Tab-separated table of C-alpha atoms in Angstrom:
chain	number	residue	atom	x	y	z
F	1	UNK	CA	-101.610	-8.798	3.198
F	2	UNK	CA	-97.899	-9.637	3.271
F	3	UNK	CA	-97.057	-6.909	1.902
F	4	UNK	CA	-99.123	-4.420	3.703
F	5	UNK	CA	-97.149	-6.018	6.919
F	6	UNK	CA	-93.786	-5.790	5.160
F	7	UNK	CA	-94.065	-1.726	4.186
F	8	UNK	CA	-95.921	-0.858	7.784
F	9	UNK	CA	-92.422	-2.826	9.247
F	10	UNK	CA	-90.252	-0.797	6.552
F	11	UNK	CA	-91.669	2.910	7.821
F	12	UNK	CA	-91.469	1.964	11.550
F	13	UNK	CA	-87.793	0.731	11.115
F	14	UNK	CA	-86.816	4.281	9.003
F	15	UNK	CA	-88.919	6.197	11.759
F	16	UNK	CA	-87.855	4.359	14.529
F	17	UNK	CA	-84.117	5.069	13.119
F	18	UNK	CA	-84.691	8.683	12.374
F	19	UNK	CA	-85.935	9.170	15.960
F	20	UNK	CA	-81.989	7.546	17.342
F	21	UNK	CA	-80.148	9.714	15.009
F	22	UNK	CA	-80.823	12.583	17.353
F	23	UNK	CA	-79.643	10.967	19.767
F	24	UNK	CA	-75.938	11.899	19.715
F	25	UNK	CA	-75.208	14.203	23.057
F	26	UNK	CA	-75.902	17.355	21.255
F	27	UNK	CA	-78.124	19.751	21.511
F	28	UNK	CA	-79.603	22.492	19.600
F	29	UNK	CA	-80.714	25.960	20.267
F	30	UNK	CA	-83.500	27.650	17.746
F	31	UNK	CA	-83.379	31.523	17.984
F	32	UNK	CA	-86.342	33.319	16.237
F	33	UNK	CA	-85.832	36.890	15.193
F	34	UNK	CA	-89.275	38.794	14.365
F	35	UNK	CA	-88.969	39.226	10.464
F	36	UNK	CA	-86.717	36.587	10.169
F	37	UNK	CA	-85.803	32.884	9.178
F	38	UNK	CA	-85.427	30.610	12.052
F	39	UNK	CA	-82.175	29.099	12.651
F	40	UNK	CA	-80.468	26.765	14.481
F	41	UNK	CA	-77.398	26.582	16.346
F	42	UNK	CA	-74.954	22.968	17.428
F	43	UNK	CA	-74.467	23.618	20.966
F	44	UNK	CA	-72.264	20.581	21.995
F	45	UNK	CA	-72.122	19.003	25.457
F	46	UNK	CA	-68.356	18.704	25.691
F	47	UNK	CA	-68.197	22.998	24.420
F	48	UNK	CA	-70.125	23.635	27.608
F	49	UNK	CA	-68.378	21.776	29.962
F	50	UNK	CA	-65.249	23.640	29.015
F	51	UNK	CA	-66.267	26.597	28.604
F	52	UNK	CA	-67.557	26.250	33.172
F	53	UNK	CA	-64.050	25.287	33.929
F	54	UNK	CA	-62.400	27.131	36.622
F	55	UNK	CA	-58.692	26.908	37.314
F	56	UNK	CA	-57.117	28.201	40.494
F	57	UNK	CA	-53.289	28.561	41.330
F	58	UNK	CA	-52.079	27.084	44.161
F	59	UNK	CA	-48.806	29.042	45.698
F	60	UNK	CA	-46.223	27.362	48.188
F	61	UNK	CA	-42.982	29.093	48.183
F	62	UNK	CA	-41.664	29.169	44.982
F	63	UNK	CA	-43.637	26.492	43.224
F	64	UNK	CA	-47.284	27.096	41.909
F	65	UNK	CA	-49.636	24.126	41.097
F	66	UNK	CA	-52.879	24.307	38.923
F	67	UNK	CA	-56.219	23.274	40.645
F	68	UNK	CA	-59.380	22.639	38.920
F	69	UNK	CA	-62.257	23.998	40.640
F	70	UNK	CA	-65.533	21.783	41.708
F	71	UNK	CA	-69.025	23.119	40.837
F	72	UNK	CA	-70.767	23.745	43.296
F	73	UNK	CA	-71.702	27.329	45.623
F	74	UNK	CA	-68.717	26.797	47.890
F	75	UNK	CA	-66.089	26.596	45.127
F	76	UNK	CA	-67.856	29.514	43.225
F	77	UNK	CA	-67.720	31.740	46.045
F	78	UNK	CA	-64.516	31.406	46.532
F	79	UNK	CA	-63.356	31.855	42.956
F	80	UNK	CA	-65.321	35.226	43.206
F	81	UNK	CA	-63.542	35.963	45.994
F	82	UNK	CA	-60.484	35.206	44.683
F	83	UNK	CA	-61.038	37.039	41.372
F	84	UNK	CA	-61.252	40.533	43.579
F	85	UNK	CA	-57.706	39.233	44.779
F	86	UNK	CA	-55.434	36.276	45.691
F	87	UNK	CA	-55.878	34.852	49.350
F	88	UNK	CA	-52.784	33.853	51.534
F	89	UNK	CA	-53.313	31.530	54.439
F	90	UNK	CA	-51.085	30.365	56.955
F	91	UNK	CA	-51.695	26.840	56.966
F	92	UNK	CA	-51.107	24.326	59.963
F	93	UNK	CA	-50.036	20.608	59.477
F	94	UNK	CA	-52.693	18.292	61.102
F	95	UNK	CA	-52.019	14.579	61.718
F	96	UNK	CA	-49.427	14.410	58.876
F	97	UNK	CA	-51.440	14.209	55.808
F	98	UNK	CA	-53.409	18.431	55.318
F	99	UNK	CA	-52.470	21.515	55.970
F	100	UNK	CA	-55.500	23.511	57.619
F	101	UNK	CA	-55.616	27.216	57.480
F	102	UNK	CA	-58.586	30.158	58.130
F	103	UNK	CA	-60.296	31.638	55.201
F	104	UNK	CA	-61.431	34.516	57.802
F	105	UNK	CA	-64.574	34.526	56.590
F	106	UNK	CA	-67.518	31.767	55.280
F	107	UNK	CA	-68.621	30.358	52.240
F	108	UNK	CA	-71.667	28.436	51.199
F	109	UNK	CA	-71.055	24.428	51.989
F	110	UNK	CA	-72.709	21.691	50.536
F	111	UNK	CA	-70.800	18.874	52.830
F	112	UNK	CA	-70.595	15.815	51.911
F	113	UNK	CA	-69.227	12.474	53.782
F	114	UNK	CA	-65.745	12.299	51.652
F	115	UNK	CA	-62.811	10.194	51.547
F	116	UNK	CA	-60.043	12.704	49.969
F	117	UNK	CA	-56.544	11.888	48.411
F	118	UNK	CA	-53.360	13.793	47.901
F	119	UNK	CA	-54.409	17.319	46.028
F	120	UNK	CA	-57.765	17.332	47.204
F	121	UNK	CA	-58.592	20.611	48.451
F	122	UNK	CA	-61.664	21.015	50.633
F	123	UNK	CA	-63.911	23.552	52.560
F	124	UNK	CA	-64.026	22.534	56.276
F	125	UNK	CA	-66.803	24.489	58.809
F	126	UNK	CA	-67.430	26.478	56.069
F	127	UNK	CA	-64.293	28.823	57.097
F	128	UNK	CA	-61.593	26.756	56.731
F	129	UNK	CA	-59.236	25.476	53.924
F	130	UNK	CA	-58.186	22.273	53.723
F	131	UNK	CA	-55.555	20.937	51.661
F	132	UNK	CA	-54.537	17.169	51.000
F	133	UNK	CA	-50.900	15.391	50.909
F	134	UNK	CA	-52.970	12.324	52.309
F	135	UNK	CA	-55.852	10.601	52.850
F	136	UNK	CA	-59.083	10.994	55.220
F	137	UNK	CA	-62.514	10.357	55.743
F	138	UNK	CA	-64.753	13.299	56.968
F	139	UNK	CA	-67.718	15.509	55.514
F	140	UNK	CA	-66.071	18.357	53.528
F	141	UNK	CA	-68.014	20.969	50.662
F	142	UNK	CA	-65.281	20.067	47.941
F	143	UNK	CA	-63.533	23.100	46.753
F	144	UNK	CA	-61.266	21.423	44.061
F	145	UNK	CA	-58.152	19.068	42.919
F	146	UNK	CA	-54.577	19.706	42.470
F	147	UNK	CA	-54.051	18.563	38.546
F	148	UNK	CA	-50.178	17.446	38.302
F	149	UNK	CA	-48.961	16.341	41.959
F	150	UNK	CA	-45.427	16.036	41.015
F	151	UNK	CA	-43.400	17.921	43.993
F	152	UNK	CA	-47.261	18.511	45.620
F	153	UNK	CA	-46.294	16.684	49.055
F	154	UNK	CA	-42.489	18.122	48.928
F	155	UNK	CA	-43.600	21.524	48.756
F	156	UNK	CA	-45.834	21.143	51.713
F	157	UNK	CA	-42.833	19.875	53.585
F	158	UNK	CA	-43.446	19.165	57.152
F	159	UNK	CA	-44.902	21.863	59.557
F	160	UNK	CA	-46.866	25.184	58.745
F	161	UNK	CA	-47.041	26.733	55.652
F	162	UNK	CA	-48.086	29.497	53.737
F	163	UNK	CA	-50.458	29.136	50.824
F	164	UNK	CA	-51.293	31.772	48.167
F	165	UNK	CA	-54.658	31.291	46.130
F	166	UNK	CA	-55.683	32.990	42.649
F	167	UNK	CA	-57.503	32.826	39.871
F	168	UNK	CA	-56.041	32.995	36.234
């Protein structure tokens, strides 16, 4: 009887442990040709995530910055839109810490009650772009983030501004 116990223990531990060695934040994708073998192919999480990025540049004066783009409708409408061409906006300092400027047109929002920080870059009303060298509470469709900030709030300066927007 012991030993009956013992193997029925034994082949739920090895099944129990071949079920958790799939477990590893990959995934796999079986594509079936008629006539042929089935085979598989590693599609890893981290390849896809990647592969989605969108990176913007950010224009004021001279300097360019690199934004990564959210996902979500907003910020992939306005990479399309930027992808037919880049978009300058005159931009107008508000309460010392954005720059607001019109988009002259709208894009879907998805707002969300948000407390941004220097480099955020927002969608405000749907129609206008926001862009962080402080903080502030508000409900904003997140657009993206400035990566490297280094000369970010200098290059603003004080005042309006003009801001071009592209897509690499």
């Amino acid at each position: 009887m012991k030993s009956r116990i013992l193997l029925w223990m034994m082949a739920g531990t090895l099944v129990f442990s071949f079920l958790l060695s799939g477990c590893k934040g990959k995934k796999t994708e079986k594509t079936e040709s008629p006539g042929k073998e089935s085979k598989q192919t590693e599609i890893r999480e981290e390849d896809i995530e990647e592969s989605e990025e969108i990176v913007m540049k950010v224009q004021i004066k001279d300097q360019v910055f690199t934004a990564e783009l959210e996902k979500n409708p907003g910020a992939e409408a306005f990479a399309q839109m930027l992808q037919e061409e880049p978009v300058t906006i005159q931009m107008s300092d508000y309460a010392c810490f954005e720059k607001v400027g019109s988009l002259g047109r709208s894009l879907p929002t998805q707002n969300r009650q948000t407390t941004t920080q220097s480099g955020d870059i927002v969608l405000y009303n749907g129609n206008q772009i926001v862009i962080f060298y402080g903080s502030n509470s508000w409900s904003y469709t997140r657009l993206g983030k400035i990566r490297d900030l280094n000369g970010w709030k200098d290059a603003l300066g004080k005042g309006d501004v003009e801001v071009t927007f592209s897509v690499e």
